[in-house]
XYZ file of C-alpha atoms in Angstrom:
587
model
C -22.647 -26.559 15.202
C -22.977 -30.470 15.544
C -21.238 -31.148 12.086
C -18.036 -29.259 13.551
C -17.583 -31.340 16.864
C -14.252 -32.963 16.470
C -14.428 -36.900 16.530
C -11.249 -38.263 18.615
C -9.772 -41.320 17.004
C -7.496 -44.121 18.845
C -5.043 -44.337 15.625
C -2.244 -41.603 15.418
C -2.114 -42.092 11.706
C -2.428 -39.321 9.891
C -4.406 -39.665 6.533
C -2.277 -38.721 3.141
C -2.282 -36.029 1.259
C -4.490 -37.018 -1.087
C -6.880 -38.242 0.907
C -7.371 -35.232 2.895
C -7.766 -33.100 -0.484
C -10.655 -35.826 -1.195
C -12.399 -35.393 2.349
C -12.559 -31.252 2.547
C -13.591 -31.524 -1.407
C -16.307 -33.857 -0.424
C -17.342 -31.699 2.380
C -16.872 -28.336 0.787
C -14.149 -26.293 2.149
C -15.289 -23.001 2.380
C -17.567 -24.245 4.635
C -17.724 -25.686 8.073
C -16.394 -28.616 7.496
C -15.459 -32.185 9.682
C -12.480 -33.319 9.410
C -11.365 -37.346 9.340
C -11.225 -38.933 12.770
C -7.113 -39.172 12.817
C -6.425 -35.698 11.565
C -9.052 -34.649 14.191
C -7.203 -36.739 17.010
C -4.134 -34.682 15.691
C -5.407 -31.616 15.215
C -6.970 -31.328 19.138
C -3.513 -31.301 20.695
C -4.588 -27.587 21.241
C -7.425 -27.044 23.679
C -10.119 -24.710 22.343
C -9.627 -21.618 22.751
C -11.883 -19.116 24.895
C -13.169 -16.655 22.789
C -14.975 -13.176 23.265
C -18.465 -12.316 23.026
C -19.700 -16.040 23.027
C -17.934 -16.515 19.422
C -17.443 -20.390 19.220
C -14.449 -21.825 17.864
C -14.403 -25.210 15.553
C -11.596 -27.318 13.823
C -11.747 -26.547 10.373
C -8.833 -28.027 7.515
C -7.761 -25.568 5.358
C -6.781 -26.263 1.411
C -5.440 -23.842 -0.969
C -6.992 -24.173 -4.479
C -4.413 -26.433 -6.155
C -4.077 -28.252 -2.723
C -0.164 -27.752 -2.273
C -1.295 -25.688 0.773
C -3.267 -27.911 3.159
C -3.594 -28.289 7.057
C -5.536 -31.103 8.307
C -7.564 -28.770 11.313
C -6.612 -25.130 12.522
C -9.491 -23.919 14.893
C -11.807 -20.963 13.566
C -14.810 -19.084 13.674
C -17.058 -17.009 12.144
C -17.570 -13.626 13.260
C -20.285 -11.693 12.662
C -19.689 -8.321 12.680
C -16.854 -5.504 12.459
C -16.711 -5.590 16.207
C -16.359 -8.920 16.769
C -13.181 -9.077 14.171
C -11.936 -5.795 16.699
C -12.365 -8.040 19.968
C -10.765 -10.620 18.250
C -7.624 -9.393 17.603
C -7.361 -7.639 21.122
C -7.838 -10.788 22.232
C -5.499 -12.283 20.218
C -3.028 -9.263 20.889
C -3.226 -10.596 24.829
C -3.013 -14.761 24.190
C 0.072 -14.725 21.831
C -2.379 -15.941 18.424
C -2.619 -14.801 15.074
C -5.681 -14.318 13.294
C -5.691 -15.300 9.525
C -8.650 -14.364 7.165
C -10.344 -17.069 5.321
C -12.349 -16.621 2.056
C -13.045 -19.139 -0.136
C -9.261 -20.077 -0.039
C -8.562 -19.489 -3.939
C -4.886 -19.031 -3.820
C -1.715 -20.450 -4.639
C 0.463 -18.698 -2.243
C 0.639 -18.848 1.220
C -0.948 -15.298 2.083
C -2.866 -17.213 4.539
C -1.302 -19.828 6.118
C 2.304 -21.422 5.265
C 2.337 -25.532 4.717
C 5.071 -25.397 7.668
C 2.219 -24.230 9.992
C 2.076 -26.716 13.300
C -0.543 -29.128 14.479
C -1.030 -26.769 17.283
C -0.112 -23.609 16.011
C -2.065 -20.816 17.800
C -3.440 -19.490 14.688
C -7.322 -19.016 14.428
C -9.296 -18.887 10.908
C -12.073 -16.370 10.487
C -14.210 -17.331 8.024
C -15.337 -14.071 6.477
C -17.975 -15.786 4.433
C -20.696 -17.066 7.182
C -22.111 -13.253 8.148
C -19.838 -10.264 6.571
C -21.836 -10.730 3.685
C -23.782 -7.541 3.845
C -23.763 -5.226 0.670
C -26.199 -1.972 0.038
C -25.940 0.856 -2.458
C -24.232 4.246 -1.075
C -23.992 7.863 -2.072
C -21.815 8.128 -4.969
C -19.165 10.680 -5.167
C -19.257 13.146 -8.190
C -17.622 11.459 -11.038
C -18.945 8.002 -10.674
C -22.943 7.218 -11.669
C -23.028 4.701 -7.974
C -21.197 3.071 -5.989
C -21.954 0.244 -3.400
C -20.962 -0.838 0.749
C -20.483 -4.444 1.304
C -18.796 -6.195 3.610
C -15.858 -8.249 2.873
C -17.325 -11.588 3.024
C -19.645 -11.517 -0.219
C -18.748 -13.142 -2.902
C -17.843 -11.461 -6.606
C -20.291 -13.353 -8.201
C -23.810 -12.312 -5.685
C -21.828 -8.227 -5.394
C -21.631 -7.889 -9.307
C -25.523 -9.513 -9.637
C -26.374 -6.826 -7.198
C -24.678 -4.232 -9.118
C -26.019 -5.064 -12.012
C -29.641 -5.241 -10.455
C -29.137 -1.489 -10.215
C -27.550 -0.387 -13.611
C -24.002 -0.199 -12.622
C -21.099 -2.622 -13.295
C -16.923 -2.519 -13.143
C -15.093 -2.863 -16.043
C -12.221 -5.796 -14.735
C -13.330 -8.745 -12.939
C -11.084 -11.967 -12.749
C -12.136 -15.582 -14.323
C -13.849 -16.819 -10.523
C -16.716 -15.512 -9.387
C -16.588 -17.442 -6.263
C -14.517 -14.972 -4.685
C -14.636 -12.575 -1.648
C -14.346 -9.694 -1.911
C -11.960 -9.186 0.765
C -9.618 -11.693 -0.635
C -10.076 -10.095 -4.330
C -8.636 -6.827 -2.751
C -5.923 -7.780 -0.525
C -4.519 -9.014 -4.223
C -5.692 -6.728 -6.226
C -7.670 -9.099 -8.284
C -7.756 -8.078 -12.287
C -9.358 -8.621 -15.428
C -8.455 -8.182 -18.933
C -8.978 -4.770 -20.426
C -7.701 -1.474 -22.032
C -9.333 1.013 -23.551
C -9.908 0.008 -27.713
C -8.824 2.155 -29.883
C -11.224 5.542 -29.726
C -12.924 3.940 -26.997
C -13.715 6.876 -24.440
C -12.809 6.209 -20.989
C -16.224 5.656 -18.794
C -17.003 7.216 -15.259
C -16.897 5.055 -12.687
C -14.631 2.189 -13.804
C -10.992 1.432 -14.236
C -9.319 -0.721 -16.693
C -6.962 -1.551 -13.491
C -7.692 -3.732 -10.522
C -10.877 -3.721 -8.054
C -8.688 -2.433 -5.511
C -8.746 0.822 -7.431
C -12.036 1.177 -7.412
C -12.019 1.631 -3.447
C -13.360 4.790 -1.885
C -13.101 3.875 1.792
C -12.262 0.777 3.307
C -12.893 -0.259 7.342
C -10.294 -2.231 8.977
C -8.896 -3.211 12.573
C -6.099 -1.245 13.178
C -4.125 -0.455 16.547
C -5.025 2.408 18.016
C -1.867 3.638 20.483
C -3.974 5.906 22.236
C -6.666 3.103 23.476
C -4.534 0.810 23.533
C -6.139 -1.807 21.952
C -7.003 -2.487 18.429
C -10.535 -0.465 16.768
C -12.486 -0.098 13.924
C -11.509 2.716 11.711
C -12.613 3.886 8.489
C -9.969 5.590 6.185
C -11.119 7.228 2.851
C -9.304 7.499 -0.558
C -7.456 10.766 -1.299
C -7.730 11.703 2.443
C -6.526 9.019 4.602
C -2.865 7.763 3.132
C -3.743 4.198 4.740
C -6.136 3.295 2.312
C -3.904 3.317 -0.112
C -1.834 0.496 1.738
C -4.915 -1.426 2.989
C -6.615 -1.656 -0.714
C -3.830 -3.964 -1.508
C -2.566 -5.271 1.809
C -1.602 -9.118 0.716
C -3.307 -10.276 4.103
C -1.468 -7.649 6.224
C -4.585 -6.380 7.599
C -7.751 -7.035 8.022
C -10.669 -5.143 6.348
C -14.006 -5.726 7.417
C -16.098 -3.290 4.888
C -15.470 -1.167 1.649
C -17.018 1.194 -0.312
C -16.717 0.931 -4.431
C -17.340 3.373 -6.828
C -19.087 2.110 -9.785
C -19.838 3.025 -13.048
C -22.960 1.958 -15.938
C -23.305 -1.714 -16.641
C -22.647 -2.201 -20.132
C -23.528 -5.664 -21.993
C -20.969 -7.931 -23.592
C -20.229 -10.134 -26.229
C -17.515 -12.528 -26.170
C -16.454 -14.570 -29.302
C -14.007 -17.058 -29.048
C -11.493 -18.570 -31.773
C -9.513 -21.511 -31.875
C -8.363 -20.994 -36.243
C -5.573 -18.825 -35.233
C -2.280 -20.520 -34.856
C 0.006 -19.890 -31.833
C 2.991 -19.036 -34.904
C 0.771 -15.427 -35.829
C -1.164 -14.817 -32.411
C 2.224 -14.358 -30.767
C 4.290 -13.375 -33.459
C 7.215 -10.621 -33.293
C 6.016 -7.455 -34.209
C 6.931 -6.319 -37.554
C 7.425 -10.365 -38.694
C 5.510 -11.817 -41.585
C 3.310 -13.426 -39.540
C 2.250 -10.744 -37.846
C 1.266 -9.093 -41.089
C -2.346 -10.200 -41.288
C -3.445 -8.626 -38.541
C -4.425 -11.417 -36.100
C -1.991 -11.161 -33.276
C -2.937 -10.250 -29.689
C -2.332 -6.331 -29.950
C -4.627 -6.166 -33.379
C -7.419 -7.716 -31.303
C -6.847 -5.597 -28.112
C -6.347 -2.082 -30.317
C -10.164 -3.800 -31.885
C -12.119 -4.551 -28.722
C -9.542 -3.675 -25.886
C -10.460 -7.335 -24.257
C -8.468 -10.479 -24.968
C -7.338 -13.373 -23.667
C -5.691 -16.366 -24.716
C -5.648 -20.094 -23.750
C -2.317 -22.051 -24.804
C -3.242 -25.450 -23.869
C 0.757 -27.010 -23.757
C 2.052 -28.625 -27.046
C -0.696 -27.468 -29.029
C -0.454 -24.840 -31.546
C -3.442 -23.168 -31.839
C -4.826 -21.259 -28.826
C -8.100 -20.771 -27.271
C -8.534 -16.914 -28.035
C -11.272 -14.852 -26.175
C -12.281 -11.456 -27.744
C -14.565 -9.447 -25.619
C -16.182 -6.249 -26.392
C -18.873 -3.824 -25.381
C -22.038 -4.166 -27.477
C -25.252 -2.048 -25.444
C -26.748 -3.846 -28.437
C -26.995 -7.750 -29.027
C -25.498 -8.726 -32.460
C -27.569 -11.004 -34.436
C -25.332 -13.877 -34.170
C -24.969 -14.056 -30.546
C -26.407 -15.918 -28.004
C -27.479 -14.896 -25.284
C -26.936 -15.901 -22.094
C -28.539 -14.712 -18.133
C -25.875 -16.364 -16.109
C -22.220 -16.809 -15.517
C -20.357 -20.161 -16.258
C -20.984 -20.390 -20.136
C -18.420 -23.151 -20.853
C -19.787 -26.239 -19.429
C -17.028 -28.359 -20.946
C -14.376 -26.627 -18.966
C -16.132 -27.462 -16.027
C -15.456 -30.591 -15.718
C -13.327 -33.290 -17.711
C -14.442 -35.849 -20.453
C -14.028 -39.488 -19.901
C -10.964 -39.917 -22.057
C -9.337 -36.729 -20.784
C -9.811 -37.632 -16.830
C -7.815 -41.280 -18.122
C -5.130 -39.129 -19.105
C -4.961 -37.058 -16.194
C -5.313 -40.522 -13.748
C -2.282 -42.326 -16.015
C -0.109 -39.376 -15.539
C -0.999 -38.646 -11.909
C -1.691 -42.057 -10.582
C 1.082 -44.027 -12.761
C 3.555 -41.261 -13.069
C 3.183 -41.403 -17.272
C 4.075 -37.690 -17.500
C 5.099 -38.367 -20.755
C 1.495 -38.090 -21.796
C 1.279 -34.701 -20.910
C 1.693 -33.568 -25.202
C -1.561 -36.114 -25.640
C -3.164 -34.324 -22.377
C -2.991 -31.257 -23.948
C -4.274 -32.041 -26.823
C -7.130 -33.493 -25.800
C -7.775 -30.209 -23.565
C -7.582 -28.305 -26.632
C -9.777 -30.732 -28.283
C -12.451 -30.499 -25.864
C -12.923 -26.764 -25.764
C -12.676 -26.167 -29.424
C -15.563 -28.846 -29.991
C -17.456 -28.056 -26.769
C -17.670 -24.464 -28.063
C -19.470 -25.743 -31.407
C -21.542 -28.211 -29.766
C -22.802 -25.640 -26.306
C -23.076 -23.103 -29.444
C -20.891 -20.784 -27.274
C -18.368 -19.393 -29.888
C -20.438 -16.074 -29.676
C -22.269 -15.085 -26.442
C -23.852 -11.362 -25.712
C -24.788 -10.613 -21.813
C -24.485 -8.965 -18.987
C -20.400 -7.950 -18.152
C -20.036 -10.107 -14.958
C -21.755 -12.752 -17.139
C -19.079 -13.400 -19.503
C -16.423 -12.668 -17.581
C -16.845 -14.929 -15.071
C -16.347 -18.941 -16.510
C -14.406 -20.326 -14.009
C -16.039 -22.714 -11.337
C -14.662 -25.024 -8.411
C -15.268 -28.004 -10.154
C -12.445 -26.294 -12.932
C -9.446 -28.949 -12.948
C -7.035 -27.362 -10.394
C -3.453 -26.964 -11.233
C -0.503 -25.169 -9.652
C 0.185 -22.178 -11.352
C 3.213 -19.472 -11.381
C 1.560 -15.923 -11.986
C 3.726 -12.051 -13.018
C 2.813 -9.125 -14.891
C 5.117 -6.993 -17.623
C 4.111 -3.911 -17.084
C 4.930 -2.070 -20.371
C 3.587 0.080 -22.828
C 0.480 -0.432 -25.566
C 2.980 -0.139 -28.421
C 5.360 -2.840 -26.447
C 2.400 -5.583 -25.307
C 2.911 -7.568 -28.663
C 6.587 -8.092 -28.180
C 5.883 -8.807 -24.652
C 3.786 -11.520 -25.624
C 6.058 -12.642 -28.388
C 9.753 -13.292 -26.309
C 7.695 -14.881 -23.728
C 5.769 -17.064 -25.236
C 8.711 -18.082 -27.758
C 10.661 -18.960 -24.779
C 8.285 -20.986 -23.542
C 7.924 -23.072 -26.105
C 11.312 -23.461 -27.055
C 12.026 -24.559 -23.362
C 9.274 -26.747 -23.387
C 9.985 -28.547 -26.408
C 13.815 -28.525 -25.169
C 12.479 -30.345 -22.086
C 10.480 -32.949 -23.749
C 13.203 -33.616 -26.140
C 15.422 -34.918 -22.447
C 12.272 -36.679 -21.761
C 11.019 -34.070 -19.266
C 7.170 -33.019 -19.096
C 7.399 -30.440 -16.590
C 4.040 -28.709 -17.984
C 0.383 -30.318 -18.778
C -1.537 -27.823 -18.505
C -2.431 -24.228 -20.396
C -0.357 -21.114 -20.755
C -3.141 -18.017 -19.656
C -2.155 -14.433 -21.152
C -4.057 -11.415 -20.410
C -3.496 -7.849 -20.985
C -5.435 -5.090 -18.874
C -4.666 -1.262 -17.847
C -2.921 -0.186 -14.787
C -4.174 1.536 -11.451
C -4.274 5.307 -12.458
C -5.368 7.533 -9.909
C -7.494 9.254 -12.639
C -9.754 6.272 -12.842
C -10.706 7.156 -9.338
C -13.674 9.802 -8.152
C -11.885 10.344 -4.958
C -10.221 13.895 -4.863
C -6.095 13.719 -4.550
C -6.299 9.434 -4.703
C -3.323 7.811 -5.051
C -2.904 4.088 -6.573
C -2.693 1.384 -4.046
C 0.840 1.126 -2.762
C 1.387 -2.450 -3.020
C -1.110 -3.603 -6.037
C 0.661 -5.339 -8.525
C -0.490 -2.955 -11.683
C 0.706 0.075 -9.817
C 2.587 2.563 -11.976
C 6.275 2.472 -12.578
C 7.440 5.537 -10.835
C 10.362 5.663 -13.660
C 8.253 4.729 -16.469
C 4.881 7.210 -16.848
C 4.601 5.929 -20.215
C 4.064 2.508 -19.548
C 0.105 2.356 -19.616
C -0.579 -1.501 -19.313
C 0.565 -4.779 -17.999
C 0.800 -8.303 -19.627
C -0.152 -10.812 -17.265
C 0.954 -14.661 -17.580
C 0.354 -17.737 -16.064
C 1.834 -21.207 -16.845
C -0.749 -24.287 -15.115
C 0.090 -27.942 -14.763
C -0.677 -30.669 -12.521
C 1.035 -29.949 -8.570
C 3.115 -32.915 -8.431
C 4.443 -32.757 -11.693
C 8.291 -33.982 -12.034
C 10.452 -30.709 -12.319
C 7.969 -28.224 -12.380
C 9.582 -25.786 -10.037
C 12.456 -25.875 -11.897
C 10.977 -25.293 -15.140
C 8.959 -22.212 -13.509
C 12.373 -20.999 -11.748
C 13.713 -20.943 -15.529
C 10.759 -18.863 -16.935
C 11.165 -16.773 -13.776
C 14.781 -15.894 -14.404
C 14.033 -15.403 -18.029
C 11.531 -12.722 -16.849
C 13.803 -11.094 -14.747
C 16.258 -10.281 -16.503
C 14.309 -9.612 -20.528
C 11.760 -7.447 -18.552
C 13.822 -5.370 -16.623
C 12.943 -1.969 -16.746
C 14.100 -0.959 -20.371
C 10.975 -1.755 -22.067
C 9.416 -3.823 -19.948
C 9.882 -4.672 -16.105
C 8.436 -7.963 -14.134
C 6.331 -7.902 -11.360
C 5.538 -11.297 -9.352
C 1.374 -11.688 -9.413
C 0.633 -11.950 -5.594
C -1.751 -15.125 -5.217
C 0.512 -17.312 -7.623
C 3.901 -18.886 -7.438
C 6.702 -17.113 -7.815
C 10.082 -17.210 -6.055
C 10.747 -20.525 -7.226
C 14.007 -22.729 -6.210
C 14.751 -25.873 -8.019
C 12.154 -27.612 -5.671
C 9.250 -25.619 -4.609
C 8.115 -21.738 -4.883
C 8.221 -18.587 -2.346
C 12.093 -20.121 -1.506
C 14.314 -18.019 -3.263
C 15.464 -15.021 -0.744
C 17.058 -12.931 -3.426
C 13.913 -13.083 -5.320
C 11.637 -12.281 -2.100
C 13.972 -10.144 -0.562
C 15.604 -7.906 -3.087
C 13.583 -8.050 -6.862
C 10.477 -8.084 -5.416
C 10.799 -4.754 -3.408
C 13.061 -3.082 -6.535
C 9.593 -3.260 -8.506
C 7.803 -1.074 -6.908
C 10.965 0.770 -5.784
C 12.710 1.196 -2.694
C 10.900 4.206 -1.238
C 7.262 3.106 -2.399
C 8.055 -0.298 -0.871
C 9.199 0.931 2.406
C 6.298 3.634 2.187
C 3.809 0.618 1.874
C 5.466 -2.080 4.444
C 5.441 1.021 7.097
C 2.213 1.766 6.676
C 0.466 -2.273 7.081
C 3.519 -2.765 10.484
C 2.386 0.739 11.652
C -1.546 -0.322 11.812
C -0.761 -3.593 13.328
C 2.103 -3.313 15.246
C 1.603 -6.392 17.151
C 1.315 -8.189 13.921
C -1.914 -10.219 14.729
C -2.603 -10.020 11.106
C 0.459 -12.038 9.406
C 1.971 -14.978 9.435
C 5.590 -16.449 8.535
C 5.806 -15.898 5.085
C 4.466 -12.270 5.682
C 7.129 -11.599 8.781
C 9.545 -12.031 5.719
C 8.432 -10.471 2.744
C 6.886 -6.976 4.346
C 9.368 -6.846 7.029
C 9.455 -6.868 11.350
């Protein structure tokens, strides 16, 4: 534990920003990790504190991915098994701390910690990822061909490999592979599929979120009786707490799951960049749309799209994915994850661009920036020969790395229905642009980076093999209790650079433009939980009305209150939450 000892320094300077960012990304985050000898001398105006069972706590900085979250030292540790998490929290329960779960921190939001938390807040990181990393095959339930235990710590990337190792994959798994799994459920982390046209559904998998793949989950809850908080195992379709816990936005903390699983099937992924923006996302019914290239012709074809809108450029980065047992003749294939090297990290000329606009404030090259993003994916897919790649699933859906540019991002799905996605697509994107462009035409160049849309099913209980399952109460693709014929959900992200002039209030414009065009008629707006969203004219998660009253109205009253019961009912003593929690779920 050498490389964790905090270094006092004489100087109660505290490094910038920036320069923190550059230290933990030297040193690897995720990891245990020193921090820089001022922020150290800052961050040990908290004594260590004692902890059970020999656990030994170290200063460790926490960053969020886009770095808009940061803290330069909270203490933490790493426990190592179920039990340990249990005497954690009792101990915490009895010294007045909080204990916060800490993955790989890939978030935008602040699920974990807020960026108001103190110096010497009495809030301990456990870092899930040093031993809960345990995963083994287990008895599958009739309906699904396997299913698999692992603890919460493994990563997506190592869990799916292991899957795979044994013949069984998932149908939805999000861009990042360097995820836990703990942190992919308390989100209900997606991917981007429905079922193509005549495409039979398959045992085992979902077209909704990992969460609803859960069977039973293991968490420390309070248990009145002892006293003191336990390990408990609930299952699906039995135990009405799972259903809160697969989706519990860091409300809990879940130390194992079970998954049901179904046959891995290869892929093949083609990408296009020859189809304009103008007939990708073009109104239903329009001219344009008449040739048969928009989003909803390719997801009735394949039932897997996704599309890259790098900002003001007009001709989209479009991902087609599709099951092929089989490979084609013209695809390549691949035996690993990451296939698109030149989104890994940036050219020469494109990381100028980026330094001018960061380091000199020349946002008005952000039309040139994205350009030359555009630029370099549609040549680096000719030159890696990666316009048409055949694997395994988890292959190809997983591209993106850590050393991916990292932007801020705001994050909702529509949910809607199959015949509705294309319009969907079509108002929002054609606000978007229209604002942008407005924008830019006041000088304003709120976005540089890419617009990300993604369509994929939602969480139907009849995905599941567990008997009388219900869809996680608080997941994000959850069916509309009003609207049984919405079947899908449109999912959209809009990325640019974190200090970018006016980008909250550009994303508090798209946000009220969601709100009210996808209310409920055809369409209704639901805020994606790791993302911004809430936005003010300043910063995100500020807006009360939007935290307080929309956001609950989504799900509906009585599901909402059904789910915020449940998480304050297992952790009464809310050991598991923080600020930001306290006021979205609730005393």
């Amino acid at each position: 534990m050498a490389t964790n000892v905090v270094r006092m320094a004489n100087s109660p300077e505290l490094p910038s920003r920036r320069g923190l960012l550059r230290t933990a990304a030297a040193a690897g985050v995720s990891g245990l990790t020193a921090l820089p000898p001022a922020a150290a001398h800052a961050a040990a105006s908290t004594s260590a504190p004692q902890l059970p069972g020999g656990l030994v706590p170290y200063r460790s900085p926490y960053v969020n991915w886009a770095g808009e979250i940061t803290h330069h030292g909270l203490w933490a540790c790493a426990p190592r098994t179920g039990q340990e998490v249990a005497d954690l929290a009792n101990w915490a329960h009895a010294s007045g701390w909080r204990l916060r779960a800490r993955g790989m921190s890939h978030t935008w939001s602040p699920l974990t910690i807020t960026q108001a938390t103190a110096s010497d807040a009495r809030v301990l990181l456990l870092d899930t990822t040093g031993h809960l990393t345990r995963m083994e095959l287990a008895e599958p339930p009739p309906g699904a061909p396997g299913a698999v235990r692992a603890q919460t710590g493994v990563l997506l990337e190592a869990l799916m490999g292991f899957m795979a190792d044994h013949g069984l994959g998932v149908t939805n798994t999000p861009a990042p592979g360097e995820l836990s799994l703990g942190g992919a459920l308390a989100i209900d982390a997606h991917g981007a599929s429905v079922p193509a046209d005549g495409e039979a559904a398959r045992p085992g998998h979902t077209y909704g979120s990992l969460s609803n793949l859960v069977l039973s989950l293991t968490a420390v809850v309070w248990d009145a009786g002892q006293g003191a908080y336990v390990l408990r195992t609930f299952r699906r379709g039995r135990d009405p707490e799972c259903e809160a816990l697969a989706a519990h936005l860091g409300r809990a903390f879940v130390v194992e799951a079970v998954l049901q699983a179904g046959e891995e099937t290869p892929l093949r992924c083609v990408s296009r960049v020859d189809i304009g923006a103008d007939e990708l996302f073009a109104p239903p019914g329009s001219a344009a749309a008449a040739g048969g290239r928009t989003m909803a012709d390719f997801m009735s074809a394949t039932g897997r799209v996704e599309a890259i809108w790098f900002a003001f450029t007009d001709r989209p980065w479009l991902k087609v994915w599709s099951l092929s047992p089989e490979r084609p003749i013209t695809s390549r294939p691949v035996w690993g994850p990451y296939n698109y090297p030149f989104s890994d990290s940036l050219p020469t000329p494109v990381s100028r661009l980026l330094g001018r606009m960061v380091g000199e404030g020349a946002w008005y090259l952000a039309p040139e920036f994205g350009l030359a993003q555009f630029t370099v994916a549609a040549t680096g897919l000719t030159t890696t020969v990666a316009k048409d790649l055949w694997g395994a699933s988890h292959h190809l859906t997983f591209y993106l790395r850590p050393t991916t540019l990292r932007e801020t991002a705001n994050g909702y799905a529509f949910l809607t229905s199959r015949a509705d996605v294309q319009r969907v697509i079509s108002e929002f994107a054609g606000y978007y642009r229209e604002r942008l462009h407005a924008w830019a035409a006041r000088g304003r160049f709120p976005v540089n980076g890419q617009v990300q849309i993604r369509v994929c099913g939602l969480d139907q209980p009849r995905d599941t093999a567990a008997p009388g399952a219900g869809p996680p109460l608080l997941s994000v693709i959850r069916p509309h209790p009003d609207h049984p014929e919405w079947d899908c959900a449109v999912w959209v992200d809009v990325l640019t650079q974190p200090t970018t002039p006016g980008a909250a209030e550009f994303y508090r414009e798209l946000e009220r433009f969601c709100l009210r065009t996808f209310d409920g008629r055809y369409a209704a707006t639901r805020v994606e939980w790791s993302k911004g969203w809430a936005y003010s004219d300043t910063a995100a998660w500020t807006d009360e009305e939007v935290i307080g009253t929309a956001v609950p109205a989504s799900y509906g009253t009585g599901e909402w209150h059904q789910a915020t019961g449940v998480l304050n009912a297992l952790d009464p003593h809310r050991v598991f939450s923080n600020a930001f929690l306290d006021r979205l779920l609730g005393p």
